[in-house]
PDB file of C-alpha atoms in Angstrom:
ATOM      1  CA  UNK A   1       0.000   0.000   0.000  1.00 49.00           C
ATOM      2  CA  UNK A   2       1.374   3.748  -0.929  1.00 52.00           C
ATOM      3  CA  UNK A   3       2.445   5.237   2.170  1.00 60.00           C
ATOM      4  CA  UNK A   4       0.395   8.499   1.036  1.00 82.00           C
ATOM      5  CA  UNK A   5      -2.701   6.484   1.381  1.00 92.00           C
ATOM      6  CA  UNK A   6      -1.879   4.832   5.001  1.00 93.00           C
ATOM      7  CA  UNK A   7      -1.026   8.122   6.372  1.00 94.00           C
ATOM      8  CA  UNK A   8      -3.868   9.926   4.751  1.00 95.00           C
ATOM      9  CA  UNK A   9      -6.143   6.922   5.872  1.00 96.00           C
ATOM     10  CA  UNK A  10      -5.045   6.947   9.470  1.00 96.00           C
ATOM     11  CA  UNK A  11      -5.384  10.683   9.433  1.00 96.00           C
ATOM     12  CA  UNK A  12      -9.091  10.904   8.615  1.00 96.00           C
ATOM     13  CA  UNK A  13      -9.931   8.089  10.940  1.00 96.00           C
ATOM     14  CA  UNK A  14      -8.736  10.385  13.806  1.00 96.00           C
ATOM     15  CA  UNK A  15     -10.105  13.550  12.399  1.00 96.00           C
ATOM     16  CA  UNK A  16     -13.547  12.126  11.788  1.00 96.00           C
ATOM     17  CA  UNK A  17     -13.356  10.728  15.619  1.00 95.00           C
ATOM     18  CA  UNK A  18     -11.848  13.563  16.912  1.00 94.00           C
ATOM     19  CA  UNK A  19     -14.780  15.885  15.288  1.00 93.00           C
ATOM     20  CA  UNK A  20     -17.433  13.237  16.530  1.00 94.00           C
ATOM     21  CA  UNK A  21     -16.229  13.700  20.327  1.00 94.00           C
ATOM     22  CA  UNK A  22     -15.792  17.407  19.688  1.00 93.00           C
ATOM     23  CA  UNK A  23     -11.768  17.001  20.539  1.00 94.00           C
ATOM     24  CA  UNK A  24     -10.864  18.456  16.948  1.00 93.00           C
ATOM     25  CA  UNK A  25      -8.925  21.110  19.033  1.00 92.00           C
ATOM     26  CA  UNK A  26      -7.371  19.165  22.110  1.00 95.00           C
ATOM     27  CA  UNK A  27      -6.492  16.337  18.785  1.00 96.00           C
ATOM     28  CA  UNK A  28      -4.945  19.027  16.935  1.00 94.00           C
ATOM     29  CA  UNK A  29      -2.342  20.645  19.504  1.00 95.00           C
ATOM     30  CA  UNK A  30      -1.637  16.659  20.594  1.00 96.00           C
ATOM     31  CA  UNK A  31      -0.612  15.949  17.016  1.00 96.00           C
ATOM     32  CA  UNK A  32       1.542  19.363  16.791  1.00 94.00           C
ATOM     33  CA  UNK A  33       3.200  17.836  19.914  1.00 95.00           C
ATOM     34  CA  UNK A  34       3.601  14.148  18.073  1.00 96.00           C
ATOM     35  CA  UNK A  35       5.115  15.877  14.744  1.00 95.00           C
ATOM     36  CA  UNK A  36       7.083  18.295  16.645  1.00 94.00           C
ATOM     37  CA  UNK A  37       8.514  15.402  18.603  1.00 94.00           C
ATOM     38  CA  UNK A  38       9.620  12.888  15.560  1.00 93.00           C
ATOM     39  CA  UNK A  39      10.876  15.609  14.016  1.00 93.00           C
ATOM     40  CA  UNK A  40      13.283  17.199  16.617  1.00 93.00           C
ATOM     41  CA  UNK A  41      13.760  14.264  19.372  1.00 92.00           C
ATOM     42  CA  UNK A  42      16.353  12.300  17.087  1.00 92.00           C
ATOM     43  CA  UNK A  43      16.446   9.299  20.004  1.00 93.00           C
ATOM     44  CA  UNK A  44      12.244   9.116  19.706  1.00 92.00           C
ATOM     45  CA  UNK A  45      12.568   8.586  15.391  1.00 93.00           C
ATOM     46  CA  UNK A  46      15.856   6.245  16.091  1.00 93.00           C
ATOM     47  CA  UNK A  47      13.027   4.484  18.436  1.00 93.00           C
ATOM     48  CA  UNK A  48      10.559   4.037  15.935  1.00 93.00           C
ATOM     49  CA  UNK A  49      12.518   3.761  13.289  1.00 93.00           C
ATOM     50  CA  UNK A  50      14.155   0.903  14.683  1.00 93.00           C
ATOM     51  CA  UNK A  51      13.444  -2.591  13.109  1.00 92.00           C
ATOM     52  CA  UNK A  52      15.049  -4.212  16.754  1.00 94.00           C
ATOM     53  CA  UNK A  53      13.215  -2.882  18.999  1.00 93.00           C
ATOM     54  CA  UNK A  54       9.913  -4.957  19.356  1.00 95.00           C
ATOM     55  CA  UNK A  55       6.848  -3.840  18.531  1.00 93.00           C
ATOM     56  CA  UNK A  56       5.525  -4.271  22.556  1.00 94.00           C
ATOM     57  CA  UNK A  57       8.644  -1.830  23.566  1.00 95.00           C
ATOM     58  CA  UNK A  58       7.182   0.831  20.874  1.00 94.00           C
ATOM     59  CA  UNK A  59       4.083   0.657  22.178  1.00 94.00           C
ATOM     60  CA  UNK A  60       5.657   0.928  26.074  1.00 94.00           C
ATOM     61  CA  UNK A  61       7.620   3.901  25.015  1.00 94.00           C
ATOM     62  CA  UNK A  62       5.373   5.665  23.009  1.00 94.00           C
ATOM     63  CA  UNK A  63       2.902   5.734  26.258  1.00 93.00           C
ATOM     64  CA  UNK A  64       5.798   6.782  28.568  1.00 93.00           C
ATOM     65  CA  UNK A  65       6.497   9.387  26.558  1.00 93.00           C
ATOM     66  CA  UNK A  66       3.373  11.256  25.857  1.00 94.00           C
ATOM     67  CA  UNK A  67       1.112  10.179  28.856  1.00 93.00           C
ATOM     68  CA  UNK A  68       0.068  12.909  30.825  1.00 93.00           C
ATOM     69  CA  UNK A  69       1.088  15.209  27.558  1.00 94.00           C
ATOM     70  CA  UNK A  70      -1.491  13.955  25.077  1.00 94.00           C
ATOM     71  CA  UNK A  71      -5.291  13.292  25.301  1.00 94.00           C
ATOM     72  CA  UNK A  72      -6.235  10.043  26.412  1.00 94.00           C
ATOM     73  CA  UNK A  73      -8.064   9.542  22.632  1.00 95.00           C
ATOM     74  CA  UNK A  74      -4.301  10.486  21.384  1.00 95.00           C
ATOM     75  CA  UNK A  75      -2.573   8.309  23.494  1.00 95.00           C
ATOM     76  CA  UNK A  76      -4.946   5.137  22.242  1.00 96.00           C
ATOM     77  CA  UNK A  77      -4.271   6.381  18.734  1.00 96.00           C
ATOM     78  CA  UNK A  78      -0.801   6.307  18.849  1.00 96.00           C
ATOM     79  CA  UNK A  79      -1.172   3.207  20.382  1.00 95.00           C
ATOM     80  CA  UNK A  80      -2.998   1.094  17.769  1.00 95.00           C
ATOM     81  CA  UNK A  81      -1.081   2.865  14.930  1.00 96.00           C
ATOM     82  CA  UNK A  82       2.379   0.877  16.943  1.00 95.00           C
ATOM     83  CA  UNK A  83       0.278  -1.824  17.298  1.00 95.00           C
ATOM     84  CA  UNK A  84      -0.690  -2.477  13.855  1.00 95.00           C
ATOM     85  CA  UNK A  85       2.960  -1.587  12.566  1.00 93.00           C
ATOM     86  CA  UNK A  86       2.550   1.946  11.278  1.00 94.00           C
ATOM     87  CA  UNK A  87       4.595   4.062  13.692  1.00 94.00           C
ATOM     88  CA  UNK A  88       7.193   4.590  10.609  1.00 94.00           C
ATOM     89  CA  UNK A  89       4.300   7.074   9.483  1.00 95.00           C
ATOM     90  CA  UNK A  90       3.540   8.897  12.248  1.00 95.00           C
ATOM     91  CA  UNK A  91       5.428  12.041  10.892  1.00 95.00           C
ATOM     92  CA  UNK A  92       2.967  11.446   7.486  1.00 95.00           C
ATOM     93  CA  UNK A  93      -0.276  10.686  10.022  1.00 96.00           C
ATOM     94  CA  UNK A  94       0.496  14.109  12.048  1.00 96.00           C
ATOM     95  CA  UNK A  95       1.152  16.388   8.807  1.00 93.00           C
ATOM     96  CA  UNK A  96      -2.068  14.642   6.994  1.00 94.00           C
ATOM     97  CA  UNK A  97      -4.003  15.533  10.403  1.00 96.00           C
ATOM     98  CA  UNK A  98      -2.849  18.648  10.904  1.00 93.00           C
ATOM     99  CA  UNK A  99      -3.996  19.682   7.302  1.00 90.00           C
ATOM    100  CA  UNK A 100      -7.308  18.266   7.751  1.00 93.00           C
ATOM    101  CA  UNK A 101      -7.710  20.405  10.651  1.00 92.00           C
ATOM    102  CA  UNK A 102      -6.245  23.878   8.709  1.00 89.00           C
ATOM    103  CA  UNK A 103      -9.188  22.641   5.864  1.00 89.00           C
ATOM    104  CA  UNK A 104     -12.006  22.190   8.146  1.00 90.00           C
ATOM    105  CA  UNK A 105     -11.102  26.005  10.030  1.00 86.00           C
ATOM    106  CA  UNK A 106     -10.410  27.398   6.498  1.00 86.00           C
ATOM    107  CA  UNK A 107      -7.360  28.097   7.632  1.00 86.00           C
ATOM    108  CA  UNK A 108      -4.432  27.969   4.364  1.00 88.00           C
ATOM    109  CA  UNK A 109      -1.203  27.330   5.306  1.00 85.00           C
ATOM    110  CA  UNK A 110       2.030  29.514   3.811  1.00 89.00           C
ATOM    111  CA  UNK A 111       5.929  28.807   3.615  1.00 91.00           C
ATOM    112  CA  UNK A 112       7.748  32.270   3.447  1.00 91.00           C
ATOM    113  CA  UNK A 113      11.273  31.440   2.868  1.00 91.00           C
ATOM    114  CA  UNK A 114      14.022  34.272   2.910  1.00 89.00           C
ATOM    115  CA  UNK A 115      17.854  34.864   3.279  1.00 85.00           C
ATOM    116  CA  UNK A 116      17.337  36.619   6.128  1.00 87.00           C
ATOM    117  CA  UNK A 117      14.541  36.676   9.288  1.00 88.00           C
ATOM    118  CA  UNK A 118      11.648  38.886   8.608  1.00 87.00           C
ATOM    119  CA  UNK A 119      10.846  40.823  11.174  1.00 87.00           C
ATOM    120  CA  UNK A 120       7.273  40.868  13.278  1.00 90.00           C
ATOM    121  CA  UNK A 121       6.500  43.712  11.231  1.00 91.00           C
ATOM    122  CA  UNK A 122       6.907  42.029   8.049  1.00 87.00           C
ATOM    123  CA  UNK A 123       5.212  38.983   9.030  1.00 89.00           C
ATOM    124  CA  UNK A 124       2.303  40.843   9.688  1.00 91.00           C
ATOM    125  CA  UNK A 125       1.898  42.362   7.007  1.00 91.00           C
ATOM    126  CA  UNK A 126       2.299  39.527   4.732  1.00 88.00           C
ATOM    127  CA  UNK A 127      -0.472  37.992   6.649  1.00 90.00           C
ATOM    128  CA  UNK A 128      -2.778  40.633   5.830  1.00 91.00           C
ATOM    129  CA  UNK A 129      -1.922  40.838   2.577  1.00 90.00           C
ATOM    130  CA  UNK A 130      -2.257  37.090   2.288  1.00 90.00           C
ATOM    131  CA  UNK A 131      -5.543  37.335   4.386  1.00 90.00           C
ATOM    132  CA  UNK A 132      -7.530  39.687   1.544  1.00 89.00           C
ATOM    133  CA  UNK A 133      -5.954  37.762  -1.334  1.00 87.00           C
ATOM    134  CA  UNK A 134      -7.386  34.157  -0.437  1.00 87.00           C
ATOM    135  CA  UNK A 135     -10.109  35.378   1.916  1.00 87.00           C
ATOM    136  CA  UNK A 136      -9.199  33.159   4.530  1.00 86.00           C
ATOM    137  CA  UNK A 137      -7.218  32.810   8.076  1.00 88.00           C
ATOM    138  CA  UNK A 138      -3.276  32.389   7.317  1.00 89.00           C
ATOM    139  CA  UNK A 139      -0.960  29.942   9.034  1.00 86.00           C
ATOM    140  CA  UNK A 140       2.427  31.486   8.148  1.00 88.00           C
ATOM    141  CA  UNK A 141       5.831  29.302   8.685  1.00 87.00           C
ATOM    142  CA  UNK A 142       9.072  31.298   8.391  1.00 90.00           C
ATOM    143  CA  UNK A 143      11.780  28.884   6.905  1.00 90.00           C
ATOM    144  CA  UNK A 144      15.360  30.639   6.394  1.00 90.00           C
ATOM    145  CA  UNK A 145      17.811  29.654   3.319  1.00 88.00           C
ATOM    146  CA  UNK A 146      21.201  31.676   2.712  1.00 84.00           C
ATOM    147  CA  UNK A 147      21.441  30.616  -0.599  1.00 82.00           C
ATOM    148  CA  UNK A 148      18.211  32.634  -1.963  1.00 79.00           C
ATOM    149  CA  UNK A 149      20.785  36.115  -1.880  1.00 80.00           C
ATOM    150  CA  UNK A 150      17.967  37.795  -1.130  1.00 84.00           C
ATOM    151  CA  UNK A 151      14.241  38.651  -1.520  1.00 85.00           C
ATOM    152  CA  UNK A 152      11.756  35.880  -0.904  1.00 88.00           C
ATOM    153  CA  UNK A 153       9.689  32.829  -1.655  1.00 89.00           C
ATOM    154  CA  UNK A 154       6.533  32.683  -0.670  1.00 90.00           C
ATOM    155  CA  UNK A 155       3.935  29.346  -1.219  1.00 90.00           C
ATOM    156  CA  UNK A 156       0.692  29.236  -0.194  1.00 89.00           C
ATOM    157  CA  UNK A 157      -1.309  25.863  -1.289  1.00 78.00           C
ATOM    158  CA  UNK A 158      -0.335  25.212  -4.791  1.00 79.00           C
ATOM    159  CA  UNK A 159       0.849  28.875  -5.579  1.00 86.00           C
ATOM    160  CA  UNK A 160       4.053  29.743  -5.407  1.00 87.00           C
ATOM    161  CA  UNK A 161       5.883  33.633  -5.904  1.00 86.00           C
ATOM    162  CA  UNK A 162       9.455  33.561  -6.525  1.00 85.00           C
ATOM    163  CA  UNK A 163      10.825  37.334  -5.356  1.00 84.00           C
ATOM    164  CA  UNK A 164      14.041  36.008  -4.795  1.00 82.00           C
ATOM    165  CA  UNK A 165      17.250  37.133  -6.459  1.00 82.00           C
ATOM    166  CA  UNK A 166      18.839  33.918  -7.079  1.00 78.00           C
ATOM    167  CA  UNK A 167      15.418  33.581  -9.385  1.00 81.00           C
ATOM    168  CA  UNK A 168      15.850  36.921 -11.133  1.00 83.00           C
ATOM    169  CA  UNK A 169      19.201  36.098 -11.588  1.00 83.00           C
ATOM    170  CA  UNK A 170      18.499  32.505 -13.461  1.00 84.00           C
ATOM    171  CA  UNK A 171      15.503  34.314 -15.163  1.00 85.00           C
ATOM    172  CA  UNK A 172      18.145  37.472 -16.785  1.00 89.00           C
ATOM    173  CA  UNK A 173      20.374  34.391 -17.703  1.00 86.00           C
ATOM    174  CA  UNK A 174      18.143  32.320 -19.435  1.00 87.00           C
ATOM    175  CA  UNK A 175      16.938  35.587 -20.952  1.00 86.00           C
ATOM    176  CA  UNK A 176      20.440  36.009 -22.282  1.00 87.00           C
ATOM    177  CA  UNK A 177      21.180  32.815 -23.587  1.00 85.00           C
ATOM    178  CA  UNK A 178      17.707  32.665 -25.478  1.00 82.00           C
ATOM    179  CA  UNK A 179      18.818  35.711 -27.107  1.00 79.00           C
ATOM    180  CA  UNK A 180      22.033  34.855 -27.783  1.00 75.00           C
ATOM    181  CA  UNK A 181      20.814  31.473 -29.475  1.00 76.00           C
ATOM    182  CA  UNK A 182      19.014  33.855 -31.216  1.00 73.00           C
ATOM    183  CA  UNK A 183      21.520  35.805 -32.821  1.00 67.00           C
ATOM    184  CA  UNK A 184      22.717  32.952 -34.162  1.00 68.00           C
ATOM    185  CA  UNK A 185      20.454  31.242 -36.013  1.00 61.00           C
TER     186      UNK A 185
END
C-alpha cells in the first residue's frame, strides 16, 4: 500500500473521531506535539525507526512518553497505529491531520522562505496581505535559506511567488542565452 494512502487513511480516521467527540482542538495541539517530537527528538525517530526494537517496547515507550502530555483519545491512537505496525508514518499521520484540521477552520497554510529573518512587522503584514488575497485565516511558517541572496519565496497551497534574487538572476540568464541562441540562427 502507498504510504500516502496509510497516512492519509489513518489521518481521517482520527479527524472524523476527533470531530465526533468534539476534541478536533485538544487532537490538533496533541498531534503538533507528536510531529514536533519525531521531528526534533532524534532518540524518539531512532526508536521508531528501529526494526530491533519490538513492537511491545514501541508501544511501552510511546505511552511513557506522551502520557500525561497527550489526550487520552491520542494516546490510544498512537497506540494502535504501533500496534498495527505503522509508527514509521507517524510524521505522514500528524502532517495529513494537521492539514485536515487547517481545511475544516479554512485556515491555508504559507511557507515564506528568505535569506534573512523577517521581522514581526513584516510577518504581519504579509499575513494581511495574504488574508484579503485568499479570503481566509493564514498559518504562516518562516523557513530561512542563505542561498536565496535575497528577496523571498513565498507558497501558499499550490501557488508559489518567486521574489528572490537567485530567481531573477536565473531568469536574466536564461533571458540572455535565449537571445544569444538567437543571434545565431
Amino acid at each position: 500500500m502507498n504510504e500516502s494512502k496509510i497516512s492519509v487513511r489513518y489521518a481521517k480516521a482520527l479527524f472524523q473521531l476527533g470531530k465526533e467527540q468534539q476534541k478536533l482542538e485538544t487532537l490538533k495541539v496533541d498531534m503538533a506535539l507528536v510531529l514536533e517530537c519525531c521531528q526534533t527528538v532524534s532518540d524518539f525517530w531512532l526508536m521508531v525507526e528501529s526494526p530491533v526494537v519490538k513492537t511491545s517496547q514501541k508501544k511501552d515507550l510511546t505511552n511513557q512518553i506522551f502520557k500525561g502530555k497527550v489526550d487520552d483519545l491520542t494516546l490510544k491512537f498512537l497506540g494502535l497505529v504501533v500496534e498495527n505496525k505503522r509508527e514509521i508514518y507517524l510524521k505522514d499521520i500528524s502532517r495529513n491531520f494537521l492539514d485536515l484540521c487547517r481545511k475544516d477552520l479554512g485556515i491555508k497554510s504559507a511557507v515564506l522562505t528568505s535569506a534573512v529573518p523577517v521581522g514581526e512587522e513584516g510577518k504581519q503584514k504579509m499575513i494581511q496581505v495574504l488574508k484579503e488575497s485568499f479570503q481566509a485565516d493564514i498559518e504562516l511558517e518562516e523557513r530561512i535559506d542563505k542561498e536565496l541572496i535575497g528577496g523571498f519565496i513565498l507558497r501558499v497551497d499550490d501557488k508559489q511567488l518567486d521574489a528572490s534574487v537567485a530567481y531573477q538572476l536565473n531568469r536574466i540568464k536564461r533571458e540572455l542565452l535565449s537571445a544569444n541562441q538567437m543571434g545565431k540562427n
